[in-house]
Each structure stands twice: as structure tokens, then as C-alpha cells.
Short mmCIF file of C-alpha atoms and ligand atoms in Angstrom, two decimals:
data_model
loop_
_atom_site.label_atom_id
_atom_site.label_comp_id
_atom_site.label_asym_id
_atom_site.label_seq_id
_atom_site.Cartn_x
_atom_site.Cartn_y
_atom_site.Cartn_z
CA MET A 1 -3.99 59.76 -62.57
CA ALA A 2 -3.95 59.63 -58.79
CA ALA A 3 -0.19 59.60 -58.39
CA SER A 4 0.27 63.19 -59.42
CA ARG A 5 -3.12 64.36 -58.20
CA GLY A 6 -4.15 64.72 -61.83
CA LYS A 7 -7.42 66.04 -63.09
CA PHE A 8 -10.04 64.52 -65.26
CA SER A 9 -9.71 66.22 -68.62
CA ASN A 10 -13.40 67.08 -68.62
CA LYS A 11 -16.75 66.23 -67.26
CA PHE A 12 -17.11 63.18 -69.45
CA GLY A 13 -13.89 61.66 -68.17
CA PHE A 14 -15.24 61.98 -64.65
CA ILE A 15 -18.68 60.68 -65.51
CA ALA A 16 -17.17 57.75 -67.38
CA ALA A 17 -14.95 56.84 -64.43
CA ALA A 18 -17.66 57.27 -61.82
CA ALA A 19 -20.26 55.46 -63.90
CA GLY A 20 -17.65 52.77 -64.63
CA SER A 21 -17.20 52.36 -60.90
CA ALA A 22 -20.92 52.22 -60.29
CA VAL A 23 -21.88 49.90 -63.12
CA GLY A 24 -20.53 46.45 -62.52
CA LEU A 25 -21.41 43.08 -61.10
CA GLY A 26 -23.68 44.92 -58.69
CA ASN A 27 -26.06 45.73 -61.51
CA ILE A 28 -26.00 42.55 -63.56
CA TRP A 29 -25.05 39.78 -61.14
CA LYS A 30 -26.10 40.99 -57.69
CA PHE A 31 -29.19 43.08 -58.39
CA PRO A 32 -31.19 40.31 -60.12
CA PHE A 33 -30.47 37.70 -57.46
CA GLU A 34 -31.25 40.12 -54.65
CA VAL A 35 -34.57 40.89 -56.36
CA GLY A 36 -35.13 37.15 -56.65
CA LYS A 37 -34.43 36.55 -52.98
CA GLY A 38 -36.36 39.63 -51.91
CA GLY A 39 -39.64 38.59 -53.47
CA GLY A 40 -39.43 40.48 -56.76
CA SER A 41 -41.27 43.74 -57.20
CA ALA A 42 -41.34 44.59 -53.48
CA PHE A 43 -37.56 44.71 -53.46
CA LEU A 44 -37.47 46.69 -56.70
CA ILE A 45 -39.72 49.44 -55.39
CA VAL A 46 -37.84 49.87 -52.14
CA TYR A 47 -34.56 49.89 -54.05
CA LEU A 48 -35.77 52.61 -56.43
CA LEU A 49 -36.98 54.76 -53.56
CA PHE A 50 -33.71 54.45 -51.66
CA SER A 51 -31.62 55.14 -54.75
CA PHE A 52 -33.31 58.38 -55.73
CA VAL A 53 -34.55 59.79 -52.44
CA LEU A 54 -31.72 58.88 -50.14
CA CYS A 55 -28.63 57.88 -52.10
CA TYR A 56 -28.55 60.52 -54.80
CA PRO A 57 -28.12 63.39 -52.29
CA ILE A 58 -25.41 61.43 -50.46
CA LEU A 59 -23.65 60.75 -53.74
CA VAL A 60 -23.62 64.47 -54.51
CA SER A 61 -22.19 65.26 -51.05
CA GLU A 62 -19.49 62.63 -51.36
CA ILE A 63 -18.28 64.11 -54.62
CA ALA A 64 -18.47 67.67 -53.20
CA ILE A 65 -16.46 66.74 -50.10
CA GLY A 66 -13.78 65.11 -52.23
CA ARG A 67 -13.55 68.04 -54.62
CA ARG A 68 -13.40 70.58 -51.83
CA ALA A 69 -10.71 68.67 -49.92
CA GLN A 70 -8.65 67.67 -52.95
CA LYS A 71 -7.75 64.53 -51.06
CA SER A 72 -8.66 60.86 -51.24
CA ALA A 73 -11.33 59.58 -48.88
CA ALA A 74 -9.38 58.81 -45.73
CA LEU A 75 -7.59 62.16 -45.80
CA ALA A 76 -10.44 64.34 -47.01
CA PHE A 77 -11.81 65.33 -43.62
CA LYS A 78 -8.66 66.96 -42.28
CA PRO A 79 -8.33 69.77 -44.82
CA LEU A 80 -12.00 70.58 -44.20
CA GLY A 81 -11.05 71.18 -40.56
CA HIS A 82 -12.40 67.97 -39.01
CA PRO A 83 -9.52 65.53 -38.57
CA ASN A 84 -11.48 63.28 -36.19
CA TRP A 85 -13.78 62.33 -39.01
CA SER A 86 -10.88 60.63 -40.78
CA ILE A 87 -11.90 57.48 -38.95
CA ILE A 88 -14.87 57.29 -41.32
CA GLY A 89 -12.52 57.43 -44.29
CA ILE A 90 -10.36 54.71 -42.79
CA LEU A 91 -13.42 52.56 -42.20
CA GLY A 92 -14.12 53.07 -45.91
CA VAL A 93 -10.67 51.81 -46.86
CA PHE A 94 -11.22 48.70 -44.74
CA CYS A 95 -14.65 48.16 -46.34
CA ALA A 96 -13.21 48.52 -49.85
CA VAL A 97 -10.66 45.81 -49.15
CA VAL A 98 -13.30 43.46 -47.76
CA ILE A 99 -15.75 44.07 -50.61
CA LEU A 100 -13.03 43.66 -53.22
CA SER A 101 -12.00 40.33 -51.68
CA PHE A 102 -15.30 38.68 -52.62
CA TYR A 103 -16.02 40.83 -55.67
CA ASN A 104 -12.83 39.54 -57.19
CA VAL A 105 -13.89 35.94 -56.65
CA VAL A 106 -17.12 36.53 -58.57
CA SER A 107 -15.16 38.35 -61.28
CA GLY A 108 -13.14 35.14 -61.57
CA TRP A 109 -16.35 33.15 -62.13
CA VAL A 110 -17.28 35.58 -64.90
CA LEU A 111 -13.91 35.10 -66.57
CA GLY A 112 -14.30 31.33 -66.27
CA TYR A 113 -17.76 31.43 -67.83
CA PHE A 114 -16.41 33.56 -70.67
CA VAL A 115 -13.98 30.74 -71.48
CA GLU A 116 -16.70 28.07 -71.16
CA MET A 117 -18.92 30.01 -73.58
CA LEU A 118 -16.04 30.28 -76.06
CA LEU A 119 -15.73 26.50 -75.84
CA GLY A 120 -19.46 26.13 -76.46
CA ASN A 121 -19.95 24.42 -73.10
CA PHE A 122 -23.49 25.64 -72.44
CA GLU A 123 -24.10 22.73 -70.08
CA ILE A 124 -22.05 24.63 -67.50
CA GLY A 125 -25.29 26.41 -66.62
CA HIS A 126 -26.51 23.20 -64.98
CA HIS A 127 -23.22 22.69 -63.20
CA PHE A 128 -22.66 26.02 -61.50
CA GLU A 129 -22.57 24.46 -58.06
CA GLU A 130 -19.86 22.00 -59.00
CA TYR A 131 -17.99 24.59 -61.00
CA VAL A 132 -17.47 26.90 -58.02
CA THR A 133 -16.04 24.07 -55.96
CA ASP A 134 -13.21 23.56 -58.47
CA ILE A 135 -10.84 25.62 -56.37
CA ALA A 136 -7.85 25.39 -58.67
CA GLU A 137 -9.89 26.72 -61.56
CA VAL A 138 -11.85 29.49 -59.83
CA GLY A 139 -8.77 30.41 -57.79
CA GLY A 140 -6.72 30.71 -60.96
CA TYR A 141 -9.25 32.96 -62.66
CA ALA A 142 -9.64 35.10 -59.54
CA LEU A 143 -5.88 35.49 -59.32
CA ALA A 144 -5.68 36.44 -63.00
CA PHE A 145 -8.41 39.02 -62.55
CA LEU A 146 -6.77 40.52 -59.50
CA ILE A 147 -3.40 40.76 -61.24
CA GLY A 148 -5.12 42.57 -64.12
CA THR A 149 -6.72 45.05 -61.72
CA ALA A 150 -3.47 45.55 -59.81
CA TYR A 151 -1.47 46.09 -62.97
CA ILE A 152 -3.84 48.78 -64.21
CA VAL A 153 -3.95 50.55 -60.85
CA SER A 154 -0.16 50.36 -60.49
CA GLN A 155 0.34 52.00 -63.86
CA GLY A 156 -2.19 54.70 -63.09
CA ILE A 157 -3.53 54.09 -66.57
CA THR A 158 -7.14 54.33 -65.56
CA LYS A 159 -7.60 56.98 -68.24
CA GLY A 160 -6.98 54.42 -70.95
CA ILE A 161 -9.50 52.13 -69.31
CA GLU A 162 -12.04 54.92 -69.21
CA LYS A 163 -11.72 55.45 -72.95
CA PHE A 164 -12.08 51.76 -73.45
CA SER A 165 -15.14 51.48 -71.27
CA LYS A 166 -16.79 54.41 -73.02
CA ILE A 167 -17.01 52.13 -76.05
CA LEU A 168 -17.56 48.80 -74.31
CA MET A 169 -20.28 49.80 -71.87
CA PRO A 170 -22.67 50.97 -74.60
CA VAL A 171 -22.05 47.66 -76.36
CA LEU A 172 -22.94 45.79 -73.16
CA ILE A 173 -26.11 47.85 -72.84
CA ILE A 174 -27.06 47.07 -76.44
CA ILE A 175 -26.54 43.34 -75.87
CA ILE A 176 -28.68 43.46 -72.75
CA LEU A 177 -31.35 45.37 -74.65
CA VAL A 178 -31.37 42.81 -77.47
CA LEU A 179 -31.45 39.95 -74.95
CA THR A 180 -34.32 41.65 -73.12
CA ILE A 181 -36.36 41.78 -76.31
CA TYR A 182 -35.53 38.12 -76.97
CA ALA A 183 -36.45 37.26 -73.38
CA LEU A 184 -39.88 38.81 -73.74
CA THR A 185 -40.75 36.55 -76.68
CA LEU A 186 -40.18 33.31 -74.74
CA ASP A 187 -42.80 31.06 -73.16
CA ARG A 188 -43.71 32.06 -69.61
CA ALA A 189 -41.81 35.33 -70.04
CA MET A 190 -44.78 37.21 -68.67
CA ASP A 191 -44.59 35.30 -65.39
CA GLY A 192 -41.12 36.76 -65.00
CA VAL A 193 -42.29 40.26 -65.84
CA LYS A 194 -45.11 39.92 -63.33
CA PHE A 195 -42.76 38.72 -60.61
CA TYR A 196 -40.50 41.68 -61.31
CA LEU A 197 -42.95 44.50 -61.89
CA VAL A 198 -46.36 43.86 -60.38
CA PRO A 199 -46.23 45.19 -56.83
CA ASP A 200 -46.78 42.63 -54.12
CA PHE A 201 -46.36 44.33 -50.78
CA SER A 202 -47.07 41.17 -48.84
CA LYS A 203 -43.43 40.30 -49.46
CA LEU A 204 -42.21 43.48 -47.82
CA ASN A 205 -40.36 42.98 -44.52
CA LEU A 206 -37.35 44.25 -42.62
CA ASN A 207 -35.01 41.92 -44.41
CA VAL A 208 -36.13 43.20 -47.81
CA ILE A 209 -35.69 46.81 -46.71
CA TYR A 210 -32.27 46.07 -45.27
CA ARG A 211 -31.05 44.34 -48.42
CA ALA A 212 -32.54 46.88 -50.82
CA LEU A 213 -30.79 49.67 -48.93
CA GLY A 214 -27.47 47.82 -49.03
CA GLN A 215 -27.97 47.15 -52.73
CA SER A 216 -28.56 50.85 -53.48
CA PHE A 217 -25.31 51.81 -51.76
CA PHE A 218 -23.34 48.97 -53.25
CA SER A 219 -24.55 49.58 -56.76
CA LEU A 220 -23.83 53.32 -56.64
CA SER A 221 -20.35 52.73 -55.13
CA LEU A 222 -21.49 54.82 -52.22
CA GLY A 223 -20.63 54.98 -48.53
CA LEU A 224 -16.92 54.26 -48.44
CA GLY A 225 -15.45 57.28 -50.15
CA ALA A 226 -14.80 55.90 -53.63
CA LEU A 227 -16.60 58.87 -55.14
CA MET A 228 -14.86 61.27 -52.74
CA THR A 229 -11.59 60.12 -54.23
CA TYR A 230 -12.90 60.55 -57.78
CA GLY A 231 -14.39 63.92 -56.81
CA SER A 232 -10.96 65.08 -55.74
CA TYR A 233 -9.84 64.77 -59.35
CA LEU A 234 -12.78 66.77 -60.69
CA SER A 235 -12.44 70.36 -61.90
CA ARG A 236 -14.29 73.19 -60.19
CA LYS A 237 -15.87 74.12 -63.50
CA GLU A 238 -18.04 71.04 -63.53
CA ASN A 239 -21.58 70.70 -62.29
CA ILE A 240 -21.66 67.99 -59.62
CA VAL A 241 -25.43 68.02 -59.25
CA SER A 242 -26.12 67.12 -62.86
CA ALA A 243 -23.16 64.74 -63.15
CA GLY A 244 -24.42 62.94 -60.04
CA ALA A 245 -27.90 62.70 -61.50
CA LEU A 246 -26.54 61.21 -64.69
CA ILE A 247 -24.51 58.61 -62.77
CA THR A 248 -27.50 57.65 -60.63
CA ILE A 249 -29.89 57.37 -63.55
CA ALA A 250 -27.40 55.34 -65.61
CA ASP A 251 -26.65 52.96 -62.75
CA VAL A 252 -30.25 52.39 -61.72
CA GLY A 253 -31.34 52.18 -65.35
CA ILE A 254 -28.86 49.42 -66.16
CA ALA A 255 -29.81 47.42 -63.07
CA PHE A 256 -33.49 47.79 -63.95
CA LEU A 257 -32.85 46.58 -67.46
CA ALA A 258 -30.81 43.61 -66.22
CA GLY A 259 -33.80 42.59 -64.12
CA LEU A 260 -36.13 42.91 -67.07
CA MET A 261 -33.83 40.64 -69.04
CA ILE A 262 -33.20 37.98 -66.42
CA PHE A 263 -36.63 37.22 -64.96
CA PRO A 264 -38.29 36.18 -68.21
CA PHE A 265 -35.26 33.92 -68.79
CA VAL A 266 -35.48 32.53 -65.26
CA PHE A 267 -39.19 31.72 -65.53
CA SER A 268 -39.01 30.41 -69.09
CA GLN A 269 -36.43 27.84 -67.97
CA GLY A 270 -38.25 26.95 -64.77
CA ILE A 271 -35.35 28.11 -62.58
CA GLU A 272 -36.01 29.21 -59.00
CA PRO A 273 -35.76 33.03 -58.73
CA GLU A 274 -34.44 32.64 -55.18
CA GLY A 275 -31.40 30.86 -56.59
CA GLY A 276 -28.94 33.26 -54.98
CA ALA A 277 -25.46 34.12 -56.18
CA GLY A 278 -25.60 31.59 -59.00
CA LEU A 279 -28.69 33.06 -60.67
CA ILE A 280 -27.15 34.57 -63.82
CA PHE A 281 -24.61 31.76 -64.11
CA MET A 282 -27.37 29.16 -64.08
CA THR A 283 -29.71 31.10 -66.34
CA MET A 284 -27.69 32.69 -69.12
CA PRO A 285 -25.90 29.66 -70.64
CA GLY A 286 -29.23 27.95 -71.40
CA ILE A 287 -30.39 31.07 -73.19
CA PHE A 288 -27.27 31.25 -75.32
CA GLN A 289 -27.71 27.58 -76.13
CA SER A 290 -31.24 28.25 -77.35
CA MET A 291 -29.79 30.67 -79.93
CA GLY A 292 -28.00 27.86 -81.75
CA PRO A 293 -24.36 26.85 -81.56
CA SER A 294 -22.63 29.63 -83.48
CA LEU A 295 -24.73 32.62 -82.47
CA GLY A 296 -24.83 31.26 -78.91
CA VAL A 297 -21.05 31.12 -78.67
CA ILE A 298 -20.64 34.65 -80.00
CA ILE A 299 -23.32 36.30 -77.87
CA GLY A 300 -22.49 34.20 -74.82
CA ALA A 301 -18.76 34.91 -74.93
CA LEU A 302 -19.38 38.59 -75.64
CA PHE A 303 -21.81 38.86 -72.73
CA PHE A 304 -19.39 37.45 -70.16
CA LEU A 305 -16.43 39.31 -71.61
CA LEU A 306 -18.20 42.65 -71.40
CA LEU A 307 -19.41 41.80 -67.93
CA ALA A 308 -15.79 41.17 -66.96
CA PHE A 309 -14.91 44.64 -68.26
CA ALA A 310 -17.76 46.18 -66.30
CA ALA A 311 -16.39 44.42 -63.22
CA LEU A 312 -12.88 45.65 -63.97
CA THR A 313 -13.83 49.34 -63.94
CA SER A 314 -15.40 48.66 -60.53
CA THR A 315 -12.48 46.70 -59.05
CA ILE A 316 -10.14 49.50 -60.16
CA SER A 317 -12.14 52.03 -58.17
CA LEU A 318 -12.19 49.76 -55.13
CA MET A 319 -8.47 49.12 -55.21
CA GLU A 320 -7.77 52.83 -55.57
CA LEU A 321 -8.94 53.32 -51.96
CA PRO A 322 -6.30 51.36 -50.03
CA VAL A 323 -3.67 52.37 -52.58
CA ALA A 324 -4.40 56.11 -52.42
CA TYR A 325 -4.46 55.85 -48.64
CA MET A 326 -1.07 54.18 -48.40
CA VAL A 327 0.47 56.51 -50.98
CA ASP A 328 -0.95 59.73 -49.51
CA LYS A 329 -0.66 58.91 -45.86
CA HIS A 330 2.32 56.64 -45.51
CA LYS A 331 4.25 57.80 -48.57
CA ILE A 332 4.60 54.24 -49.80
CA LYS A 333 5.46 53.90 -53.48
CA ARG A 334 2.37 53.36 -55.57
CA LYS A 335 3.69 50.09 -56.96
CA TYR A 336 4.34 48.55 -53.54
CA ALA A 337 1.02 49.78 -52.23
CA VAL A 338 -0.76 48.08 -55.11
CA TRP A 339 0.89 44.68 -54.81
CA TYR A 340 0.65 44.70 -51.05
CA SER A 341 -3.08 45.43 -51.27
CA ALA A 342 -3.52 42.76 -53.93
CA ALA A 343 -1.90 40.12 -51.72
CA VAL A 344 -4.13 41.00 -48.77
CA ILE A 345 -7.22 41.03 -50.97
CA PHE A 346 -6.41 37.65 -52.46
CA LEU A 347 -5.86 36.04 -49.07
CA LEU A 348 -9.04 37.57 -47.69
CA GLY A 349 -10.88 36.20 -50.73
CA ILE A 350 -9.97 32.60 -50.02
CA PRO A 351 -12.78 31.95 -47.50
CA SER A 352 -15.28 33.37 -50.02
CA MET A 353 -13.89 31.03 -52.63
CA LEU A 354 -14.11 28.01 -50.32
CA GLY A 355 -17.51 28.94 -48.97
CA ASN A 356 -19.54 27.87 -52.01
CA GLY A 357 -19.65 24.19 -51.25
CA TYR A 358 -15.97 23.26 -51.07
CA SER A 359 -15.46 23.79 -47.37
CA GLU A 360 -18.25 22.85 -45.00
CA PHE A 361 -16.98 25.39 -42.47
CA PHE A 362 -17.11 28.42 -44.78
CA THR A 363 -20.26 27.24 -46.59
CA ASN A 364 -22.32 27.03 -43.41
CA PHE A 365 -20.33 29.79 -41.86
CA ILE A 366 -22.70 31.42 -39.40
CA THR A 367 -26.31 31.17 -38.30
CA TYR A 368 -27.67 34.49 -37.10
CA VAL A 369 -29.51 34.34 -33.81
CA GLY A 370 -33.08 33.32 -34.52
CA ALA A 371 -32.44 32.38 -38.16
CA ASP A 372 -33.25 28.89 -39.39
CA LYS A 373 -30.44 28.48 -41.93
CA PRO A 374 -26.73 29.36 -41.84
CA VAL A 375 -25.27 31.75 -44.42
CA ASN A 376 -21.99 31.25 -46.22
CA PHE A 377 -18.91 33.38 -45.77
CA MET A 378 -19.60 35.58 -48.78
CA ASP A 379 -23.13 36.35 -47.61
CA PHE A 380 -21.87 37.13 -44.15
CA VAL A 381 -19.23 39.51 -45.45
CA THR A 382 -21.82 41.11 -47.73
CA ASP A 383 -24.12 41.66 -44.76
CA VAL A 384 -21.42 43.23 -42.64
CA ALA A 385 -19.54 45.29 -45.20
CA SER A 386 -22.00 46.24 -47.84
CA ASN A 387 -25.43 45.98 -46.23
CA THR A 388 -24.44 47.48 -42.88
CA LEU A 389 -21.24 49.51 -43.13
CA LEU A 390 -21.97 51.24 -46.45
CA PRO A 391 -25.28 52.72 -45.26
CA PHE A 392 -23.52 53.61 -42.02
CA GLY A 393 -20.89 55.48 -44.06
CA GLY A 394 -23.73 57.22 -45.89
CA LEU A 395 -25.30 58.22 -42.58
CA MET A 396 -22.00 59.75 -41.51
CA VAL A 397 -21.62 61.60 -44.82
CA SER A 398 -25.07 63.13 -44.50
CA ILE A 399 -24.51 64.21 -40.90
CA PHE A 400 -21.09 65.55 -41.78
CA SER A 401 -22.17 67.53 -44.79
CA ILE A 402 -25.20 69.16 -43.17
CA TYR A 403 -24.14 69.69 -39.55
CA VAL A 404 -20.38 69.45 -39.27
CA TRP A 405 -18.98 70.85 -42.48
CA ASN A 406 -22.37 72.51 -42.80
CA ARG A 407 -24.91 73.16 -45.46
CA HIS A 408 -23.58 76.55 -46.55
CA LYS A 409 -20.19 75.17 -47.37
CA LEU A 410 -21.75 72.21 -49.14
CA PHE A 411 -23.94 74.56 -51.18
CA ARG A 412 -21.00 76.82 -51.94
CA GLU A 413 -19.05 73.88 -53.29
CA LEU A 414 -22.02 72.70 -55.34
CA SER A 415 -22.42 76.22 -56.77
CA HIS A 416 -19.05 75.94 -58.46
CA GLY A 417 -20.00 74.82 -61.92
CA HIS A 418 -23.66 75.59 -61.19
CA PRO A 419 -23.99 79.19 -59.88
CA LYS A 420 -27.79 79.09 -59.72
CA PHE A 421 -27.80 75.90 -57.64
CA PRO A 422 -28.91 77.34 -54.25
CA ARG A 423 -32.10 78.66 -55.85
CA THR A 424 -33.09 75.43 -57.55
CA PHE A 425 -35.58 72.79 -56.55
CA LEU A 426 -32.80 70.22 -56.41
CA ALA A 427 -31.04 72.27 -53.73
CA LYS A 428 -34.11 71.99 -51.52
CA TYR A 429 -34.50 68.35 -52.35
CA ILE A 430 -30.88 67.51 -51.57
CA SER A 431 -30.75 69.42 -48.32
CA PHE A 432 -34.13 68.11 -47.17
CA SER A 433 -33.07 64.56 -47.81
CA LEU A 434 -29.67 64.94 -46.14
CA GLN A 435 -31.18 66.58 -43.11
CA TYR A 436 -34.57 64.99 -42.56
CA ILE A 437 -34.55 61.69 -44.43
CA SER A 438 -31.05 60.18 -44.25
CA PRO A 439 -30.25 60.53 -40.55
CA PRO A 440 -33.51 59.12 -39.15
CA VAL A 441 -34.03 56.47 -41.81
CA LEU A 442 -30.44 55.26 -41.98
CA GLY A 443 -30.01 55.51 -38.23
CA ALA A 444 -33.17 53.52 -37.55
CA ILE A 445 -32.41 50.84 -40.11
CA PHE A 446 -28.84 50.54 -38.80
CA ILE A 447 -29.90 50.00 -35.21
CA ILE A 448 -32.91 47.83 -35.92
CA THR A 449 -31.12 45.52 -38.33
CA ILE A 450 -28.13 45.02 -36.06
CA LEU A 451 -30.45 44.06 -33.25
CA GLU A 452 -32.90 41.99 -35.28
CA ILE A 453 -30.79 40.38 -37.96
CA PHE A 454 -27.53 39.81 -36.15
CA PHE A 455 -28.75 39.38 -32.58
CA GLY A 456 -32.26 38.10 -33.07
CA VAL A 457 -33.86 40.75 -30.86
CA GLN A 458 -37.52 40.93 -31.88
CA ILE A 459 -38.52 44.58 -32.26
CA PHE A 460 -41.54 44.35 -34.53
N1 LIG B 1 -20.76 49.61 -57.67
C1 LIG B 1 -20.00 48.49 -58.12
C2 LIG B 1 -20.97 47.49 -58.70
O1 LIG B 1 -22.13 47.72 -58.71
C3 LIG B 1 -19.14 47.90 -57.02
C4 LIG B 1 -18.27 48.94 -56.39
C5 LIG B 1 -17.24 49.59 -56.98
C6 LIG B 1 -18.41 49.50 -55.10
N2 LIG B 1 -16.74 50.54 -56.12
C7 LIG B 1 -17.44 50.51 -54.98
C8 LIG B 1 -19.29 49.25 -54.07
C9 LIG B 1 -17.35 51.25 -53.82
C10 LIG B 1 -19.19 50.01 -52.90
C11 LIG B 1 -18.25 51.00 -52.80
O2 LIG B 1 -20.59 46.47 -59.17
#
């Protein structure tokens, strides 16, 4: 697709690819544990606000910039007449590589749990912490997953994957829906629902706001130009504003549902909601076990298999960034670009792999100034790349699209495929948010969190 600067055959191809990128581990693995760490409903509310008020307009601009420029992220700013801004695109490429390095490790866990479920080993739920220290095993699965991603990206057969995921993603949603209904019938389920949905603003603090913002960007694949690249393959006939709305609603909807499924399970089994990155791995096997041996194996294996597919459509979009950059900019053959990226990503992933109990150094990697506990390598990388740099990328996109490229050109691009756009309510909403909400809110959060969280400067 990208090699020959192809086009999506229609709107649904684009939506499937973009939604495939957005929906992934971020929704089903990361969102629930971030809610758990962030005190439940307080996190949820902030996340919803950020997603719709702040991120949706940025998502629309990212796609518009890409479509206008007809170039992948790092090269998109030049044809629009602002070559200096390419640095933002290059930062995005760097971020994609870093995010993929740990994302791939977690994808390996998912693959491993798929196999354990097939074997009927539901006990693995109690042994997550030991499991992730088996470096040969998790390393092997991570390597297999990365090779799968690299192979697909090298062949440029993402179209086939899109078709595939158009069938598989609805199946995943149906399984989650069925599991949610099952979850709600269990003992103590309502404690989980309360934790998740009944607002408790006493839990609201800077850390929750910071993480909810990062989660919104991460989950929507926003802030590093992934959607710019996809936008560059989109036809001018299509309506970006409505496609963007659909992607946002689908992504947020699936995350919301995953939360509604997991918290009743967590509370019914007496698991700590603050469990962190292991939350779904500790919770789900016990649930499958409670369904009886044969049904449990089927549903359990299917759940982790489909989750692996959801992850795959996301890793493909992440790997496309360094690859498109090397191909477009340095004229490297697509194949070499892919395998070179894969090698770098695998090596960069090793500290994330070791940092879950195997290596003391990477497990207690860094203690932020003023914090009482160290964080592991994966958490540190998440804080830097996804919680800090993605919103920073979003800040730059909003400033660029309103002031540098300018609103009229943005609106003109959005009018292709939607001629009435400038007169709609959404036009006002999008431009208001890009101009008056994103820059001050993202700018303030960026500065305050760097000072407070990383350097321990007390501002409030
Ligand atoms: N959004 C994906 C998820 O939720 C992860 C992802 C894919 C991503 N592409 C991205 C995150 C680009 C940030 C930027 O699992």
C-alpha cells in the first residue's frame, strides 16, 4: 500500500485501517489497568473529556495534514511550505520506535497466554509475575510477534489484514460484550461497577490528569503522525470529519466496554485494581476457568487470539512510521527498512522485557524526584514517550494547523468530501478546541508535569 503511494479503495478501507490502529492493547490491556491505578471513575471521566474535547479535533487535523501533503508524517510538513516543522515528524518516528519496543513485549505476553489457554493452564493467572520473568519464553513470543509484524509490513499486504480485521474485530467486540454480561452476574460485580462508574473526585490529582491525557493520545494512535500517514492514502472524496468521529467513538467505546467487563471480574475475584500491567493477565484466566474446562479453553483461547490480532493491526501502523520515513527520505528498499527497524525495536525492547522482575536494575529503574517508589523501565518509557511526547506532538499539531498552516487551509481541506463543513457546528467546535483548548491545556500540562513528576518541583 505505502510503497506505491496507493490509495484506500474507499472510506471503509481507511476507517478499518485507522480504527485497527487505534483499537489494540491500549483499549483492552492498558486502559483498564490505568483506570485501576488512577482511582477508577475519576480517571474515566477525565479520559472521556480529553478524548472528545481535545483529541478528536487533533485527530481530524492530523488526517487533514496527511491528506493535503500526500506524504508520510516526517515529510508532510515540507510540501505544506513549512520544512522546519519536519522535526516534529521525526520526533514522531522516534516515538513510534520506542512505543513499539514495549508494545511488542506485551503482545508477546498475549501470544503466550493464548497458548496457555489452549493448554487449559488457567492457573497461569496466579503466576503472571513468574511468567514474565521467563525470559526465554517471553522473548521467544515477542520475537515471533515482531517477525509477524515485520513480514506483513514488508509485503505491504496491510490491505489483506484490514479485510481480516473487519471480521475479527466485531467478533472480539461480541466476546467482550458476552463476557461483560457474564461479569455483571457474578458476586461483588457491583463493587466493580461502582469503582468504575460512580464519580469520586477525591481521587483526582495531577498524576491522574497526566495519565488520562497520555492514555487518550495513546489509545487514539495520536500525536506521532500515524494518522497523518494513513491520511495521505485517503481519497479527497471522503469526509474526514465524520470518519474521524467514527474512529474516536469506536475506540473510546471499546475501551469503555473493556472497563465494564474487567472491574466486575477484578472485584469478584478479590484482585487489587491497582495491579498494574498484569491486571488482565491475572484476572481473565480465573474467569475462563469458572466457565468449565471446555468452554473455558475455547473462550479463553479465542479472547487472547483476537487480542493478539487487535495488537497486530496496531503494531503494523507503528512500524509503518520508521519504514515509510526510511523509504521516502533515504530511498532505502522497503524490505531492508523493515528488517532494520525490527532489529532496533527488538533490541530496544529487551530492557522492557527484563524490567518485570528478572533484572533488578530494569525493574527498579528510576525513582522520580520526590516519589517514594521506583518505576520499572516500561513505565518510564511509557511516561516519556506516550504520556509526555504524544501530547506534545498533539500540541504541535494544533498550533501548526491553526496558526502556521492556518485555519482556512485546514477548513478547505476538510471541505473536500464535506462541502458544507465550514458552516457546521463541528467546524466551530473543532476550531475552538484547536485554538483555545489544546494550546493552553496541553502546554500547561506539559510544563507542569515535567516539573512536578520528573523533577519533583512542587507547583500546587
Ligand atoms: N492505539 C494503539 C492501541 O491502543 C497503539 C498505537 C498504534 C499507537 N499506533 C499508535 C499509539 C500510534 C500511539 C501512536 O493499542
